[in-house]
XYZ file of C-alpha atoms in Angstrom:
417
model
C -65.828 151.578 93.193
C -62.740 149.648 94.574
C -59.508 151.634 94.698
C -57.865 149.168 92.292
C -60.618 149.707 89.704
C -60.407 153.528 90.235
C -56.693 153.416 89.612
C -57.183 151.444 86.433
C -59.726 154.009 85.194
C -57.441 156.803 86.142
C -54.544 155.233 84.122
C -56.774 154.764 81.128
C -57.972 158.354 81.347
C -61.579 157.370 82.073
C -62.116 159.228 85.210
C -61.146 162.400 87.031
C -59.655 162.417 90.515
C -62.680 162.898 92.806
C -62.919 163.709 96.483
C -64.464 160.312 97.120
C -61.584 158.546 95.466
C -58.993 160.627 97.372
C -60.668 159.697 100.633
C -60.443 155.988 99.755
C -56.812 156.331 98.951
C -55.883 158.234 102.103
C -57.491 155.815 104.576
C -54.111 155.372 106.305
C -53.949 157.512 109.392
C -51.767 160.693 108.892
C -48.937 160.836 111.384
C -47.528 164.123 110.325
C -49.205 167.351 109.287
C -48.259 169.669 106.412
C -46.743 172.106 108.910
C -44.424 169.308 110.170
C -43.221 168.345 106.690
C -43.094 171.671 104.962
C -42.509 173.954 107.929
C -39.332 175.712 106.770
C -40.593 175.846 103.153
C -43.889 177.481 104.188
C -42.094 180.047 106.329
C -39.796 180.960 103.443
C -42.959 181.547 101.292
C -44.620 183.598 103.997
C -41.613 185.989 104.135
C -42.656 187.362 100.720
C -46.491 186.901 101.239
C -46.648 183.949 98.909
C -48.362 181.805 101.537
C -51.155 183.422 103.576
C -51.062 182.987 107.323
C -54.612 183.700 108.286
C -55.091 181.199 111.092
C -56.839 182.920 113.952
C -54.834 186.118 113.473
C -56.486 189.041 111.765
C -53.371 191.258 112.278
C -51.279 188.742 110.412
C -53.812 188.624 107.630
C -53.705 192.435 107.210
C -49.883 192.435 107.260
C -49.700 189.637 104.698
C -52.046 191.406 102.353
C -50.179 194.748 102.827
C -46.895 193.055 102.042
C -48.337 191.343 98.986
C -49.416 194.782 97.682
C -46.035 196.340 98.409
C -44.157 193.477 96.731
C -46.533 193.605 93.721
C -45.995 197.368 93.346
C -42.216 197.200 93.680
C -41.819 194.253 91.307
C -44.258 195.774 88.770
C -42.327 199.063 88.877
C -38.959 197.332 88.423
C -40.348 195.186 85.660
C -41.810 198.151 83.725
C -38.804 200.331 84.252
C -36.352 197.629 83.092
C -38.536 196.859 80.068
C -38.651 200.499 79.042
C -34.935 200.778 79.481
C -34.278 197.673 77.350
C -36.711 198.892 74.741
C -35.309 202.378 74.410
C -31.578 201.936 74.653
C -29.572 201.422 71.464
C -26.603 199.805 73.109
C -26.743 195.994 73.307
C -24.728 195.680 76.536
C -26.925 198.339 78.179
C -29.967 196.384 76.999
C -28.475 193.199 78.466
C -28.053 194.897 81.877
C -31.788 195.581 81.814
C -33.106 192.347 80.254
C -31.329 189.897 82.598
C -33.103 191.335 85.622
C -36.306 192.073 83.722
C -37.055 188.395 83.198
C -36.208 187.692 86.918
C -38.611 190.283 88.266
C -41.324 189.365 85.722
C -41.219 185.636 86.560
C -40.988 186.355 90.308
C -44.066 188.597 90.135
C -45.970 185.854 88.383
C -44.834 183.199 90.864
C -45.788 185.332 93.915
C -49.305 186.070 92.606
C -49.800 182.465 91.413
C -48.861 181.023 94.813
C -51.110 183.457 96.638
C -54.107 182.958 94.399
C -53.762 179.114 94.292
C -53.096 178.812 97.946
C -55.922 176.255 98.501
C -54.571 174.005 95.818
C -51.066 174.333 97.239
C -52.337 173.548 100.666
C -54.123 170.461 99.381
C -50.926 169.355 97.731
C -48.905 169.657 100.874
C -51.558 167.747 102.858
C -51.187 164.889 100.395
C -47.549 165.145 100.931
C -47.960 164.945 104.670
C -50.109 161.854 104.343
C -47.201 160.297 102.375
C -44.507 161.408 104.805
C -44.845 158.409 107.095
C -44.346 156.010 104.100
C -40.921 157.214 103.151
C -37.693 155.520 104.422
C -36.454 156.515 107.831
C -34.508 159.880 107.900
C -35.431 160.448 104.309
C -36.469 164.062 105.067
C -33.895 164.945 107.677
C -31.806 167.153 105.375
C -34.648 168.982 103.631
C -34.626 171.849 106.183
C -30.855 172.316 105.897
C -30.966 172.227 102.106
C -33.842 174.655 101.922
C -32.129 177.114 104.273
C -28.809 176.774 102.440
C -30.330 177.240 99.036
C -32.226 180.241 100.313
C -29.089 181.744 101.931
C -26.877 181.325 98.770
C -29.495 182.985 96.578
C -29.942 185.903 98.961
C -26.144 186.210 99.414
C -25.545 186.406 95.612
C -28.190 189.042 94.969
C -27.238 191.028 98.090
C -23.796 191.345 96.649
C -25.294 192.422 93.365
C -27.391 195.090 95.122
C -24.422 196.401 97.089
C -22.072 196.365 94.193
C -22.335 200.105 93.377
C -21.570 200.896 97.038
C -18.558 198.575 97.081
C -17.248 200.193 93.892
C -17.517 203.656 95.494
C -15.988 202.534 98.758
C -12.912 200.849 97.050
C -12.414 203.727 94.624
C -13.648 202.144 91.347
C -16.100 205.031 90.914
C -16.911 208.390 92.531
C -20.089 209.409 94.236
C -21.452 211.164 91.198
C -20.747 208.066 89.063
C -22.682 205.639 91.243
C -25.486 203.816 89.519
C -28.679 202.047 90.703
C -28.548 198.391 91.524
C -30.524 197.559 88.420
C -30.494 199.257 85.049
C -33.998 200.861 85.191
C -35.192 203.685 82.927
C -34.160 206.952 84.601
C -34.935 209.883 82.345
C -34.254 212.622 84.937
C -31.064 211.197 86.415
C -32.063 211.033 90.108
C -29.602 212.358 92.654
C -29.376 212.999 96.343
C -32.258 211.864 98.495
C -34.260 210.698 95.507
C -31.318 208.516 94.439
C -31.378 206.920 97.898
C -35.078 206.178 97.626
C -34.749 204.618 94.197
C -31.743 202.704 95.344
C -33.692 201.167 98.256
C -36.689 200.378 96.066
C -34.552 198.661 93.398
C -32.605 196.729 95.990
C -35.802 195.614 97.642
C -37.149 194.469 94.282
C -34.049 192.368 93.718
C -34.154 190.781 97.175
C -37.830 189.992 97.047
C -37.562 188.558 93.562
C -34.779 186.230 94.589
C -36.507 185.281 97.814
C -39.589 184.370 95.745
C -37.444 182.096 93.527
C -35.629 180.453 96.384
C -38.824 179.868 98.426
C -40.578 178.383 95.370
C -37.584 176.195 94.706
C -37.383 174.821 98.278
C -41.152 174.077 98.195
C -40.988 172.280 94.875
C -37.846 170.402 95.561
C -39.128 169.161 98.949
C -42.331 168.068 97.412
C -40.520 166.120 94.700
C -38.094 164.568 97.145
C -41.042 163.346 99.222
C -42.561 161.713 96.125
C -39.146 160.049 95.353
C -39.132 158.729 98.961
C -42.496 157.181 98.379
C -41.222 155.402 95.307
C -38.151 154.214 97.197
C -40.462 152.690 99.809
C -42.579 151.092 97.185
C -39.593 149.624 95.404
C -38.350 148.257 98.642
C -41.698 146.623 99.352
C -41.722 144.966 95.932
C -38.080 143.896 96.369
C -38.966 142.374 99.729
C -41.878 140.549 98.118
C -39.487 138.791 95.686
C -37.364 137.615 98.668
C -40.253 136.023 100.579
C -40.699 132.343 100.078
C -44.402 132.038 99.306
C -45.844 128.507 99.365
C -48.884 127.833 97.220
C -52.258 127.741 98.902
C -55.454 129.781 99.370
C -54.187 131.530 102.567
C -50.856 132.485 100.954
C -52.621 133.680 97.819
C -54.733 135.996 99.937
C -51.665 137.266 101.801
C -49.866 137.956 98.486
C -52.940 139.805 97.104
C -53.317 141.917 100.289
C -49.612 142.714 100.228
C -49.749 143.805 96.560
C -52.953 145.734 97.177
C -51.135 147.783 99.774
C -48.498 148.478 97.121
C -51.259 149.513 94.700
C -52.660 151.882 97.275
C -49.273 153.482 97.929
C -48.650 153.708 94.221
C -51.950 155.350 93.623
C -51.261 157.952 96.318
C -47.843 158.762 94.836
C -49.281 159.068 91.338
C -52.079 161.492 92.399
C -49.607 163.509 94.446
C -47.219 163.858 91.527
C -50.112 164.864 89.250
C -51.015 167.618 91.699
C -47.442 168.912 91.694
C -47.312 168.748 87.894
C -50.644 170.549 87.461
C -49.648 173.352 89.854
C -46.108 173.908 88.768
C -46.207 173.520 84.929
C -46.674 177.255 84.263
C -43.954 178.177 86.807
C -41.570 175.670 85.222
C -42.263 177.466 81.887
C -41.504 180.859 83.570
C -38.289 179.376 84.983
C -37.156 178.149 81.557
C -37.934 181.359 79.688
C -36.273 183.432 82.364
C -33.192 181.140 82.469
C -32.586 181.191 78.765
C -33.169 184.894 78.190
C -31.567 186.137 81.374
C -28.491 183.986 81.203
C -27.840 184.710 77.508
C -27.891 188.456 78.217
C -26.083 188.040 81.616
C -23.188 186.179 79.891
C -22.877 189.020 77.380
C -22.890 191.504 80.233
C -20.296 189.405 82.100
C -18.068 189.330 79.044
C -18.139 193.160 78.909
C -17.925 193.852 82.654
C -14.973 195.745 84.059
C -13.565 195.756 87.558
C -13.448 193.047 90.222
C -16.802 193.826 91.726
C -18.691 193.712 88.411
C -16.877 190.453 87.547
C -17.757 188.881 90.891
C -21.329 190.061 90.693
C -21.888 188.496 87.245
C -19.989 185.323 88.099
C -22.205 184.667 91.128
C -25.378 185.535 89.240
C -24.660 183.290 86.272
C -23.421 180.488 88.383
C -26.455 180.316 90.674
C -28.898 180.703 87.819
C -27.276 177.565 86.292
C -27.358 175.775 89.624
C -31.039 176.651 90.002
C -31.850 175.161 86.624
C -29.717 172.109 87.247
C -31.562 171.413 90.529
C -34.841 171.472 88.671
C -33.528 168.806 86.342
C -31.835 166.809 89.176
C -35.026 166.268 91.136
C -37.092 165.686 87.982
C -34.541 163.068 86.754
C -34.550 161.241 90.150
C -38.358 161.052 89.931
C -38.097 159.501 86.509
C -35.392 157.043 87.592
C -37.476 155.855 90.589
C -40.402 155.064 88.330
C -38.170 153.098 86.030
C -36.918 151.183 88.964
C -40.457 150.471 89.948
C -41.099 148.985 86.505
C -38.070 146.771 86.827
C -39.032 145.551 90.305
C -42.482 144.657 89.144
C -40.959 142.531 86.397
C -38.331 140.893 88.454
C -39.518 140.727 92.049
C -43.221 140.081 92.055
C -44.081 136.315 91.825
C -47.261 136.991 89.878
C -47.293 133.509 88.258
C -47.831 131.935 91.636
C -50.600 134.343 92.697
C -54.396 134.224 92.575
C -56.612 135.745 89.974
C -57.208 138.796 92.233
C -53.494 139.173 92.818
C -52.786 139.044 89.043
C -55.367 141.800 88.659
C -53.601 144.020 91.140
C -50.306 143.258 89.436
C -51.835 144.196 86.026
C -53.049 147.561 87.381
C -49.605 148.472 88.725
C -47.992 147.343 85.413
C -50.427 149.567 83.480
C -49.405 152.578 85.535
C -45.631 152.198 85.012
C -45.195 152.761 81.273
C -47.123 156.063 81.571
C -44.906 157.408 84.332
C -45.622 161.019 85.335
C -42.897 163.524 84.420
C -42.902 167.058 85.649
C -42.924 169.386 82.671
C -44.206 172.672 81.261
C -47.031 171.178 79.082
C -44.437 168.761 77.564
C -42.508 171.770 76.219
C -39.704 171.350 78.813
C -39.412 168.238 81.008
C -37.421 168.264 84.263
C -34.660 165.796 83.367
C -30.963 165.759 82.452
C -31.505 165.601 78.635
C -33.525 168.814 78.525
C -31.000 170.527 80.839
C -28.320 169.813 78.353
C -30.531 171.248 75.581
C -31.068 174.265 77.804
C -27.311 174.771 78.166
C -26.817 174.433 74.432
C -29.592 176.939 73.691
C -28.109 179.453 76.266
C -24.652 179.205 74.729
C -26.044 179.583 71.237
C -27.968 182.675 72.031
C -24.977 184.118 73.828
C -22.782 183.534 70.812
C -25.313 185.308 68.641
C -25.474 188.323 71.001
C -21.573 188.251 71.247
C -21.379 188.415 67.395
C -23.920 191.221 67.105
C -21.992 193.184 69.775
C -18.661 192.685 67.998
C -20.093 193.825 64.710
C -21.591 196.896 66.368
C -18.203 197.830 67.911
C -16.434 197.480 64.570
C -18.802 199.859 62.913
C -17.415 203.440 62.494
């Protein structure tokens, strides 16, 4: 089956993406490997055992699996202890201190296990990205490593300050040694002290750090993948724009040239569409986890911030809330850019391609590309939450609404005798 016919069937929903079809689409020699394109992002995932590194190294395999078990145990403990605390406490602010981190550790635990168990599909996705990397504009990917490292650093910096906040409060006299609390508000029925307190402190702090590292590594991986797809659309739009600037003269030879040129565009368009569908299929559940965490966590965190006392508590909550909002905005930013590029593609097809002057075969290729544009792929959580600016604004509205409800409940509780 020709690639153009396969794309037509895929657009109409008449066929699944098969290995044979993928092989036809990726006939162009790959100049860069997945390790070249996603090197930093994969290393960030490997830090928390989200990406296995089993290549010719049995010791690394054992270490990765041991680290995965440790992370799973710590995050599961933190999640359960936070949930029990939030369930048993009668104070709304106390519950807020537990629930904002409960959603973080829960979603982080899910992401870590999902990445590890779906490693083969993730690896296939980055290989498709590597095959697309030589088709993006020059220097398109030059800042992805810096952005990934900076994003990772800021997340770790924010949560490190959170974890050390009880120590800072003790050092600067905001509390005494007996009044020090654990980094997260876990259920503690016996009131651990001494050496046991130190052990629980380290475990809770490690849970915080690993949860945020999971989030930051997942972000860097997803954002790089989307940015790569956007670069593919940028190249495709430039090719179509260039086609409109070429002075084609009518004739059989020119018609063949136009058709071959447009068929190359169809091939690139097909590759990008399949690549985006792979991203969407793998990340839709994690996008849902992101949204649920963001709305619940930020609503409770804002209530906690409004009740916090002391400079360190205020700084801790300000950094946490700010970076949670930044994280959600970046999701929408890259998703919106992907949508915008597909809309530009539709415009370039209408304006730049001289389809009236082409042959029958060329018009068929043009029709196939046009059929793919109105059904542009949008990254979403089963259409419940789409990564775009409009849904980000709805998210902010929902977060503020839930915070106001919590604030009202807290005020009424305080007024009661």
